[in-house]
C-alpha cells in the first residue's frame, strides 16, 4: 500500500507545480490520447522524450514516481501476455497450442509501455497539483458543459474526494494490517489464493472505516450548509499566466508531431 502514488501531492518548486491546473488536465488528456495514436517506434520515442522532460521539470524524485508502478505490475504483465498470445501474424515461436507471433511481441511491448506511460503521466498531474486546485481546474475547464445540464461541480467534487481518499485509505490499510499482525494474523505464508484469503481481516475493517469516513464527511458538509448549486468565491481564483500559454503551445506542437509521425510512418 505504500507504493500507491496516484492521488498524492508532492510539494516542490517547479514549473509544473506553478502551471494552471487546466493546462495540466488538458495536457494529461492529450498525452493519454497520443499514447494510443502512434503505432511505430518513432511515436514511442517522441512520447518517451516528452515524458522524460515532464519528469525532469516536475522535480519529483524519479524513484518516488515509479514506486507506484509496483502496484499495477500484475495488470501490466497480464495485458502483455494476452497481447503476446492472441495477436495473429507471422509465427515466431510455437509452444504447443500457443502461437507467438512477431506482431504479438510488438503489440505486447507497445501495450506494456503505453500502460506504464499512462500511469506515470497521470501520476505527474496529481503529484504536481493539489486536490483543491485540481477540483477548481476541472470545474472551470468543463464549465461549458453546464449548458447541457451536466453537473460539472458535482463531478469535480467527487474526483477530488476520491483522490483525497486514496492516501488516507492506504495509511488506514497499513495500520489495520499491522494491528492484525500483532494479533497473530499471517499474511505471508501460503499460495496466492491463501494470501488473498488472509487479506479478508484487513479488507473488512477497511471498508467499514471507508464508509464511516464517508458518513462523517457528508455530515460535516451538511453542517456547513454545503449546496452544489450555490455560487461561491475562491481565495485563489484561476488566472492564466504567460507560462500557461507556453504550455498550451508545447502541447499543440507535441500532439501535431505525433500525428505527423503516425501519418508518415
PDB file of C-alpha atoms in Angstrom:
ATOM      1  CA  UNK A   1       0.000   0.000   0.000  1.00  0.00           C
ATOM      2  CA  UNK A   2       2.990   2.297   0.473  1.00  0.00           C
ATOM      3  CA  UNK A   3       3.633   2.032  -3.254  1.00  0.00           C
ATOM      4  CA  UNK A   4       0.461   3.921  -4.260  1.00  0.00           C
ATOM      5  CA  UNK A   5       1.477   7.353  -5.558  1.00  0.00           C
ATOM      6  CA  UNK A   6      -1.578   8.146  -7.688  1.00  0.00           C
ATOM      7  CA  UNK A   7      -3.617  10.806  -5.909  1.00  0.00           C
ATOM      8  CA  UNK A   8      -0.747  12.014  -3.718  1.00  0.00           C
ATOM      9  CA  UNK A   9       0.675  15.525  -3.910  1.00  0.00           C
ATOM     10  CA  UNK A  10       4.430  16.076  -3.787  1.00  0.00           C
ATOM     11  CA  UNK A  11       5.290  19.670  -2.774  1.00  0.00           C
ATOM     12  CA  UNK A  12       8.109  21.240  -4.780  1.00  0.00           C
ATOM     13  CA  UNK A  13       9.028  24.490  -6.513  1.00  0.00           C
ATOM     14  CA  UNK A  14       8.819  23.548 -10.181  1.00  0.00           C
ATOM     15  CA  UNK A  15       7.348  24.991 -13.349  1.00  0.00           C
ATOM     16  CA  UNK A  16       4.774  22.180 -13.450  1.00  0.00           C
ATOM     17  CA  UNK A  17       3.613  22.947  -9.920  1.00  0.00           C
ATOM     18  CA  UNK A  18       3.043  26.571 -10.925  1.00  0.00           C
ATOM     19  CA  UNK A  19       1.101  25.784 -14.108  1.00  0.00           C
ATOM     20  CA  UNK A  20      -2.623  26.372 -14.195  1.00  0.00           C
ATOM     21  CA  UNK A  21      -4.444  23.093 -13.419  1.00  0.00           C
ATOM     22  CA  UNK A  22      -6.473  23.471 -16.628  1.00  0.00           C
ATOM     23  CA  UNK A  23      -3.257  23.251 -18.634  1.00  0.00           C
ATOM     24  CA  UNK A  24      -2.212  20.106 -16.783  1.00  0.00           C
ATOM     25  CA  UNK A  25      -5.627  18.482 -17.164  1.00  0.00           C
ATOM     26  CA  UNK A  26      -5.701  19.128 -20.901  1.00  0.00           C
ATOM     27  CA  UNK A  27      -2.051  18.124 -21.208  1.00  0.00           C
ATOM     28  CA  UNK A  28      -2.694  14.817 -19.442  1.00  0.00           C
ATOM     29  CA  UNK A  29      -5.678  14.129 -21.686  1.00  0.00           C
ATOM     30  CA  UNK A  30      -3.679  14.924 -24.839  1.00  0.00           C
ATOM     31  CA  UNK A  31      -0.773  12.780 -23.697  1.00  0.00           C
ATOM     32  CA  UNK A  32      -3.011   9.802 -22.907  1.00  0.00           C
ATOM     33  CA  UNK A  33      -4.713  10.085 -26.287  1.00  0.00           C
ATOM     34  CA  UNK A  34      -1.385  10.367 -28.075  1.00  0.00           C
ATOM     35  CA  UNK A  35      -0.172   7.129 -26.495  1.00  0.00           C
ATOM     36  CA  UNK A  36      -2.834   5.191 -28.398  1.00  0.00           C
ATOM     37  CA  UNK A  37      -2.476   7.135 -31.655  1.00  0.00           C
ATOM     38  CA  UNK A  38       1.032   6.089 -32.708  1.00  0.00           C
ATOM     39  CA  UNK A  39       1.846   2.542 -33.772  1.00  0.00           C
ATOM     40  CA  UNK A  40       5.546   2.848 -34.602  1.00  0.00           C
ATOM     41  CA  UNK A  41       8.836   3.249 -32.790  1.00  0.00           C
ATOM     42  CA  UNK A  42       9.190   6.942 -33.705  1.00  0.00           C
ATOM     43  CA  UNK A  43       5.990   7.872 -31.924  1.00  0.00           C
ATOM     44  CA  UNK A  44       7.151   5.882 -28.913  1.00  0.00           C
ATOM     45  CA  UNK A  45      10.466   7.766 -28.872  1.00  0.00           C
ATOM     46  CA  UNK A  46       8.705  11.152 -29.004  1.00  0.00           C
ATOM     47  CA  UNK A  47       6.304  10.164 -26.199  1.00  0.00           C
ATOM     48  CA  UNK A  48       9.251   8.913 -24.123  1.00  0.00           C
ATOM     49  CA  UNK A  49      11.231  12.120 -24.597  1.00  0.00           C
ATOM     50  CA  UNK A  50       8.170  14.222 -23.746  1.00  0.00           C
ATOM     51  CA  UNK A  51       7.526  12.200 -20.584  1.00  0.00           C
ATOM     52  CA  UNK A  52      11.182  12.433 -19.506  1.00  0.00           C
ATOM     53  CA  UNK A  53      11.072  16.219 -19.926  1.00  0.00           C
ATOM     54  CA  UNK A  54       7.940  16.411 -17.773  1.00  0.00           C
ATOM     55  CA  UNK A  55       9.525  14.257 -15.067  1.00  0.00           C
ATOM     56  CA  UNK A  56      12.593  16.495 -15.073  1.00  0.00           C
ATOM     57  CA  UNK A  57      10.533  19.695 -14.921  1.00  0.00           C
ATOM     58  CA  UNK A  58       8.336  18.362 -12.102  1.00  0.00           C
ATOM     59  CA  UNK A  59      11.321  17.999  -9.720  1.00  0.00           C
ATOM     60  CA  UNK A  60       9.652  14.927  -8.259  1.00  0.00           C
ATOM     61  CA  UNK A  61      12.195  12.181  -7.465  1.00  0.00           C
ATOM     62  CA  UNK A  62      12.095   9.547 -10.183  1.00  0.00           C
ATOM     63  CA  UNK A  63      12.292   6.747  -7.627  1.00  0.00           C
ATOM     64  CA  UNK A  64       9.231   8.111  -5.843  1.00  0.00           C
ATOM     65  CA  UNK A  65       7.326   8.414  -9.122  1.00  0.00           C
ATOM     66  CA  UNK A  66       7.952   4.884 -10.388  1.00  0.00           C
ATOM     67  CA  UNK A  67       7.241   3.399  -6.970  1.00  0.00           C
ATOM     68  CA  UNK A  68       3.572   3.375  -7.884  1.00  0.00           C
ATOM     69  CA  UNK A  69       4.262   1.033 -10.809  1.00  0.00           C
ATOM     70  CA  UNK A  70       4.756  -1.906  -8.433  1.00  0.00           C
ATOM     71  CA  UNK A  71       1.087  -1.731  -7.534  1.00  0.00           C
ATOM     72  CA  UNK A  72      -0.074  -2.476 -11.101  1.00  0.00           C
ATOM     73  CA  UNK A  73       2.774  -4.669 -12.327  1.00  0.00           C
ATOM     74  CA  UNK A  74       0.461  -7.717 -12.365  1.00  0.00           C
ATOM     75  CA  UNK A  75      -2.066  -5.906 -14.586  1.00  0.00           C
ATOM     76  CA  UNK A  76       0.719  -4.841 -16.943  1.00  0.00           C
ATOM     77  CA  UNK A  77       2.102  -8.372 -17.125  1.00  0.00           C
ATOM     78  CA  UNK A  78      -1.303  -9.967 -17.794  1.00  0.00           C
ATOM     79  CA  UNK A  79      -2.089  -7.415 -20.517  1.00  0.00           C
ATOM     80  CA  UNK A  80       1.267  -8.007 -22.195  1.00  0.00           C
ATOM     81  CA  UNK A  81       0.825 -11.796 -22.099  1.00  0.00           C
ATOM     82  CA  UNK A  82      -2.684 -11.605 -23.594  1.00  0.00           C
ATOM     83  CA  UNK A  83      -1.419  -9.428 -26.455  1.00  0.00           C
ATOM     84  CA  UNK A  84       1.511 -11.792 -26.945  1.00  0.00           C
ATOM     85  CA  UNK A  85      -0.674 -14.889 -27.239  1.00  0.00           C
ATOM     86  CA  UNK A  86      -3.766 -13.697 -29.083  1.00  0.00           C
ATOM     87  CA  UNK A  87      -2.272 -11.355 -31.704  1.00  0.00           C
ATOM     88  CA  UNK A  88      -2.263 -13.061 -35.142  1.00  0.00           C
ATOM     89  CA  UNK A  89       0.590 -12.710 -37.603  1.00  0.00           C
ATOM     90  CA  UNK A  90       3.889 -14.263 -38.634  1.00  0.00           C
ATOM     91  CA  UNK A  91       4.834 -17.161 -36.361  1.00  0.00           C
ATOM     92  CA  UNK A  92       7.926 -16.572 -34.267  1.00  0.00           C
ATOM     93  CA  UNK A  93       7.647 -19.402 -31.741  1.00  0.00           C
ATOM     94  CA  UNK A  94       5.162 -22.210 -31.286  1.00  0.00           C
ATOM     95  CA  UNK A  95       4.718 -23.778 -27.854  1.00  0.00           C
ATOM     96  CA  UNK A  96       2.054 -26.446 -28.218  1.00  0.00           C
ATOM     97  CA  UNK A  97      -1.300 -24.726 -28.797  1.00  0.00           C
ATOM     98  CA  UNK A  98       0.229 -21.305 -28.105  1.00  0.00           C
ATOM     99  CA  UNK A  99       1.361 -19.460 -31.226  1.00  0.00           C
ATOM    100  CA  UNK A 100       3.626 -16.497 -30.537  1.00  0.00           C
ATOM    101  CA  UNK A 101       3.919 -14.119 -33.486  1.00  0.00           C
ATOM    102  CA  UNK A 102       6.222 -11.246 -34.366  1.00  0.00           C
ATOM    103  CA  UNK A 103       3.243  -8.902 -34.346  1.00  0.00           C
ATOM    104  CA  UNK A 104       2.267 -10.269 -30.924  1.00  0.00           C
ATOM    105  CA  UNK A 105       5.688  -9.438 -29.490  1.00  0.00           C
ATOM    106  CA  UNK A 106       5.459  -5.877 -30.815  1.00  0.00           C
ATOM    107  CA  UNK A 107       1.864  -5.500 -29.617  1.00  0.00           C
ATOM    108  CA  UNK A 108       2.748  -6.779 -26.128  1.00  0.00           C
ATOM    109  CA  UNK A 109       5.762  -4.473 -25.873  1.00  0.00           C
ATOM    110  CA  UNK A 110       3.808  -1.428 -27.067  1.00  0.00           C
ATOM    111  CA  UNK A 111       0.871  -2.133 -24.749  1.00  0.00           C
ATOM    112  CA  UNK A 112       3.182  -2.627 -21.758  1.00  0.00           C
ATOM    113  CA  UNK A 113       4.938   0.677 -22.456  1.00  0.00           C
ATOM    114  CA  UNK A 114       1.677   2.505 -23.129  1.00  0.00           C
ATOM    115  CA  UNK A 115       0.058   1.435 -19.865  1.00  0.00           C
ATOM    116  CA  UNK A 116       3.247   2.302 -17.986  1.00  0.00           C
ATOM    117  CA  UNK A 117       3.242   5.768 -19.521  1.00  0.00           C
ATOM    118  CA  UNK A 118      -0.492   6.168 -18.795  1.00  0.00           C
ATOM    119  CA  UNK A 119       0.050   5.613 -15.062  1.00  0.00           C
ATOM    120  CA  UNK A 120       3.187   7.769 -14.988  1.00  0.00           C
ATOM    121  CA  UNK A 121       1.564  10.615 -16.930  1.00  0.00           C
ATOM    122  CA  UNK A 122      -1.496  10.637 -14.670  1.00  0.00           C
ATOM    123  CA  UNK A 123       0.761  10.498 -11.605  1.00  0.00           C
ATOM    124  CA  UNK A 124       2.664  13.589 -12.743  1.00  0.00           C
ATOM    125  CA  UNK A 125      -0.595  15.551 -12.812  1.00  0.00           C
ATOM    126  CA  UNK A 126      -1.660  14.517  -9.301  1.00  0.00           C
ATOM    127  CA  UNK A 127       1.854  14.814  -7.848  1.00  0.00           C
ATOM    128  CA  UNK A 128       2.158  18.425  -9.025  1.00  0.00           C
ATOM    129  CA  UNK A 129      -1.420  19.582  -8.331  1.00  0.00           C
ATOM    130  CA  UNK A 130      -3.214  19.853  -5.010  1.00  0.00           C
ATOM    131  CA  UNK A 131      -6.722  18.325  -4.844  1.00  0.00           C
ATOM    132  CA  UNK A 132      -8.273  21.783  -4.385  1.00  0.00           C
ATOM    133  CA  UNK A 133      -6.534  23.176  -7.464  1.00  0.00           C
ATOM    134  CA  UNK A 134      -7.422  20.056  -9.409  1.00  0.00           C
ATOM    135  CA  UNK A 135     -11.088  20.447  -8.483  1.00  0.00           C
ATOM    136  CA  UNK A 136     -11.077  24.144  -9.426  1.00  0.00           C
ATOM    137  CA  UNK A 137      -9.357  23.403 -12.737  1.00  0.00           C
ATOM    138  CA  UNK A 138     -11.754  20.616 -13.631  1.00  0.00           C
ATOM    139  CA  UNK A 139     -14.800  22.687 -12.744  1.00  0.00           C
ATOM    140  CA  UNK A 140     -13.531  25.751 -14.610  1.00  0.00           C
ATOM    141  CA  UNK A 141     -12.323  23.812 -17.640  1.00  0.00           C
ATOM    142  CA  UNK A 142     -15.566  21.875 -18.032  1.00  0.00           C
ATOM    143  CA  UNK A 143     -17.877  24.762 -17.196  1.00  0.00           C
ATOM    144  CA  UNK A 144     -19.151  24.855 -20.797  1.00  0.00           C
ATOM    145  CA  UNK A 145     -20.873  21.511 -20.164  1.00  0.00           C
ATOM    146  CA  UNK A 146     -23.292  23.236 -17.799  1.00  0.00           C
ATOM    147  CA  UNK A 147     -25.162  24.327 -20.925  1.00  0.00           C
ATOM    148  CA  UNK A 148     -26.069  20.659 -21.417  1.00  0.00           C
ATOM    149  CA  UNK A 149     -27.136  20.291 -17.758  1.00  0.00           C
ATOM    150  CA  UNK A 150     -24.017  18.286 -16.864  1.00  0.00           C
ATOM    151  CA  UNK A 151     -23.313  18.506 -13.083  1.00  0.00           C
ATOM    152  CA  UNK A 152     -19.733  19.687 -13.530  1.00  0.00           C
ATOM    153  CA  UNK A 153     -19.234  20.837  -9.947  1.00  0.00           C
ATOM    154  CA  UNK A 154     -20.502  17.547  -8.518  1.00  0.00           C
ATOM    155  CA  UNK A 155     -18.227  15.538 -10.821  1.00  0.00           C
ATOM    156  CA  UNK A 156     -15.217  17.654  -9.873  1.00  0.00           C
ATOM    157  CA  UNK A 157     -16.038  17.313  -6.178  1.00  0.00           C
ATOM    158  CA  UNK A 158     -16.350  13.521  -6.483  1.00  0.00           C
ATOM    159  CA  UNK A 159     -12.969  13.312  -8.234  1.00  0.00           C
ATOM    160  CA  UNK A 160     -11.359  15.496  -5.582  1.00  0.00           C
ATOM    161  CA  UNK A 161     -12.763  13.436  -2.704  1.00  0.00           C
ATOM    162  CA  UNK A 162     -11.715  10.186  -4.413  1.00  0.00           C
ATOM    163  CA  UNK A 163      -8.142  11.438  -4.851  1.00  0.00           C
ATOM    164  CA  UNK A 164      -8.031  12.554  -1.225  1.00  0.00           C
ATOM    165  CA  UNK A 165      -9.240   9.160  -0.025  1.00  0.00           C
ATOM    166  CA  UNK A 166      -6.519   7.162  -1.843  1.00  0.00           C
ATOM    167  CA  UNK A 167      -3.622   8.042   0.523  1.00  0.00           C
ATOM    168  CA  UNK A 168      -5.952   8.090   3.551  1.00  0.00           C
ATOM    169  CA  UNK A 169      -7.224   4.561   2.923  1.00  0.00           C
ATOM    170  CA  UNK A 170      -3.696   3.426   2.103  1.00  0.00           C
ATOM    171  CA  UNK A 171      -2.457   4.542   5.511  1.00  0.00           C
ATOM    172  CA  UNK A 172      -5.533   3.024   7.143  1.00  0.00           C
ATOM    173  CA  UNK A 173      -4.872  -0.331   5.470  1.00  0.00           C
ATOM    174  CA  UNK A 174      -1.271  -0.319   6.719  1.00  0.00           C
ATOM    175  CA  UNK A 175      -2.400   0.371  10.300  1.00  0.00           C
ATOM    176  CA  UNK A 176      -5.040  -2.379  10.150  1.00  0.00           C
ATOM    177  CA  UNK A 177      -2.543  -4.875   8.744  1.00  0.00           C
ATOM    178  CA  UNK A 178      -0.021  -4.064  11.476  1.00  0.00           C
ATOM    179  CA  UNK A 179      -2.736  -4.455  14.129  1.00  0.00           C
ATOM    180  CA  UNK A 180      -3.845  -7.819  12.700  1.00  0.00           C
ATOM    181  CA  UNK A 181      -0.228  -8.976  12.512  1.00  0.00           C
ATOM    182  CA  UNK A 182       0.224  -8.089  16.184  1.00  0.00           C
ATOM    183  CA  UNK A 183      -2.799 -10.315  16.921  1.00  0.00           C
ATOM    184  CA  UNK A 184      -1.137 -13.249  15.153  1.00  0.00           C
ATOM    185  CA  UNK A 185      -2.518 -12.946  11.606  1.00  0.00           C
ATOM    186  CA  UNK A 186      -0.251 -14.385   8.882  1.00  0.00           C
ATOM    187  CA  UNK A 187      -0.210 -12.541   5.537  1.00  0.00           C
ATOM    188  CA  UNK A 188       2.963 -14.031   4.040  1.00  0.00           C
ATOM    189  CA  UNK A 189       2.718 -17.834   4.074  1.00  0.00           C
ATOM    190  CA  UNK A 190       0.751 -19.975   1.632  1.00  0.00           C
ATOM    191  CA  UNK A 191      -0.019 -19.740  -2.065  1.00  0.00           C
ATOM    192  CA  UNK A 192      -1.668 -16.856  -3.899  1.00  0.00           C
ATOM    193  CA  UNK A 193      -5.245 -17.938  -3.031  1.00  0.00           C
ATOM    194  CA  UNK A 194      -4.391 -18.396   0.639  1.00  0.00           C
ATOM    195  CA  UNK A 195      -2.716 -14.985   0.768  1.00  0.00           C
ATOM    196  CA  UNK A 196      -5.795 -13.439  -0.855  1.00  0.00           C
ATOM    197  CA  UNK A 197      -7.996 -15.119   1.759  1.00  0.00           C
ATOM    198  CA  UNK A 198      -5.732 -13.861   4.531  1.00  0.00           C
ATOM    199  CA  UNK A 199      -6.451 -10.292   3.432  1.00  0.00           C
ATOM    200  CA  UNK A 200     -10.111 -10.546   4.494  1.00  0.00           C
ATOM    201  CA  UNK A 201      -9.298  -9.433   8.092  1.00  0.00           C
ATOM    202  CA  UNK A 202      -7.817  -6.286   6.525  1.00  0.00           C
ATOM    203  CA  UNK A 203     -10.431  -5.591   3.853  1.00  0.00           C
ATOM    204  CA  UNK A 204     -13.494  -5.879   6.109  1.00  0.00           C
ATOM    205  CA  UNK A 205     -12.416  -3.227   8.670  1.00  0.00           C
ATOM    206  CA  UNK A 206     -11.008  -1.133   5.815  1.00  0.00           C
ATOM    207  CA  UNK A 207     -14.419  -0.993   4.118  1.00  0.00           C
ATOM    208  CA  UNK A 208     -16.084  -0.237   7.450  1.00  0.00           C
ATOM    209  CA  UNK A 209     -13.613   2.599   8.010  1.00  0.00           C
ATOM    210  CA  UNK A 210     -14.188   3.936   4.490  1.00  0.00           C
ATOM    211  CA  UNK A 211     -17.973   4.043   4.968  1.00  0.00           C
ATOM    212  CA  UNK A 212     -17.546   5.663   8.377  1.00  0.00           C
ATOM    213  CA  UNK A 213     -15.273   8.353   6.913  1.00  0.00           C
ATOM    214  CA  UNK A 214     -17.740   8.946   4.082  1.00  0.00           C
ATOM    215  CA  UNK A 215     -20.575   9.329   6.590  1.00  0.00           C
ATOM    216  CA  UNK A 216     -18.546  11.771   8.703  1.00  0.00           C
ATOM    217  CA  UNK A 217     -17.685  13.771   5.588  1.00  0.00           C
ATOM    218  CA  UNK A 218     -21.321  14.009   4.487  1.00  0.00           C
ATOM    219  CA  UNK A 219     -22.382  15.135   7.970  1.00  0.00           C
ATOM    220  CA  UNK A 220     -19.638  17.770   8.023  1.00  0.00           C
ATOM    221  CA  UNK A 221     -20.696  19.090   4.610  1.00  0.00           C
ATOM    222  CA  UNK A 222     -24.346  19.244   5.696  1.00  0.00           C
ATOM    223  CA  UNK A 223     -23.391  21.003   8.948  1.00  0.00           C
ATOM    224  CA  UNK A 224     -21.613  23.661   6.878  1.00  0.00           C
ATOM    225  CA  UNK A 225     -24.726  24.066   4.666  1.00  0.00           C
ATOM    226  CA  UNK A 226     -22.932  22.808   1.573  1.00  0.00           C
ATOM    227  CA  UNK A 227     -25.031  23.058  -1.588  1.00  0.00           C
ATOM    228  CA  UNK A 228     -23.620  22.222  -5.044  1.00  0.00           C
ATOM    229  CA  UNK A 229     -25.660  24.896  -6.818  1.00  0.00           C
ATOM    230  CA  UNK A 230     -24.636  27.725  -4.507  1.00  0.00           C
ATOM    231  CA  UNK A 231     -22.451  30.416  -6.020  1.00  0.00           C
ATOM    232  CA  UNK A 232     -19.140  30.701  -4.201  1.00  0.00           C
ATOM    233  CA  UNK A 233     -15.964  32.702  -4.452  1.00  0.00           C
ATOM    234  CA  UNK A 234     -12.399  31.404  -4.224  1.00  0.00           C
ATOM    235  CA  UNK A 235      -9.442  32.664  -2.251  1.00  0.00           C
ATOM    236  CA  UNK A 236      -7.115  31.897  -5.193  1.00  0.00           C
ATOM    237  CA  UNK A 237      -9.067  32.288  -8.456  1.00  0.00           C
ATOM    238  CA  UNK A 238      -7.582  30.651 -11.541  1.00  0.00           C
ATOM    239  CA  UNK A 239      -5.838  33.043 -13.881  1.00  0.00           C
ATOM    240  CA  UNK A 240      -3.682  32.273 -16.894  1.00  0.00           C
ATOM    241  CA  UNK A 241      -0.064  33.457 -16.940  1.00  0.00           C
ATOM    242  CA  UNK A 242       2.485  33.556 -19.738  1.00  0.00           C
ATOM    243  CA  UNK A 243       3.848  30.135 -18.809  1.00  0.00           C
ATOM    244  CA  UNK A 244       0.380  28.642 -19.256  1.00  0.00           C
ATOM    245  CA  UNK A 245       0.126  29.862 -22.847  1.00  0.00           C
ATOM    246  CA  UNK A 246       3.608  28.480 -23.496  1.00  0.00           C
ATOM    247  CA  UNK A 247       2.372  25.167 -22.094  1.00  0.00           C
ATOM    248  CA  UNK A 248      -0.569  25.133 -24.498  1.00  0.00           C
ATOM    249  CA  UNK A 249       1.782  25.812 -27.415  1.00  0.00           C
ATOM    250  CA  UNK A 250       4.101  22.973 -26.380  1.00  0.00           C
ATOM    251  CA  UNK A 251       1.149  20.590 -26.116  1.00  0.00           C
ATOM    252  CA  UNK A 252      -0.050  21.570 -29.585  1.00  0.00           C
ATOM    253  CA  UNK A 253       3.445  21.054 -31.036  1.00  0.00           C
ATOM    254  CA  UNK A 254       3.777  17.675 -29.327  1.00  0.00           C
ATOM    255  CA  UNK A 255       0.395  16.380 -30.500  1.00  0.00           C
ATOM    256  CA  UNK A 256       0.922  17.675 -34.046  1.00  0.00           C
ATOM    257  CA  UNK A 257       4.309  15.923 -34.151  1.00  0.00           C
ATOM    258  CA  UNK A 258       2.735  12.638 -33.044  1.00  0.00           C
ATOM    259  CA  UNK A 259       0.054  12.929 -35.740  1.00  0.00           C
ATOM    260  CA  UNK A 260       2.599  13.734 -38.483  1.00  0.00           C
ATOM    261  CA  UNK A 261       4.870  10.861 -37.443  1.00  0.00           C
ATOM    262  CA  UNK A 262       1.928   8.444 -37.394  1.00  0.00           C
ATOM    263  CA  UNK A 263       0.741   9.520 -40.851  1.00  0.00           C
ATOM    264  CA  UNK A 264       4.215   9.488 -42.412  1.00  0.00           C
ATOM    265  CA  UNK A 265       5.348   6.156 -40.982  1.00  0.00           C
TER     266      UNK A 265
END
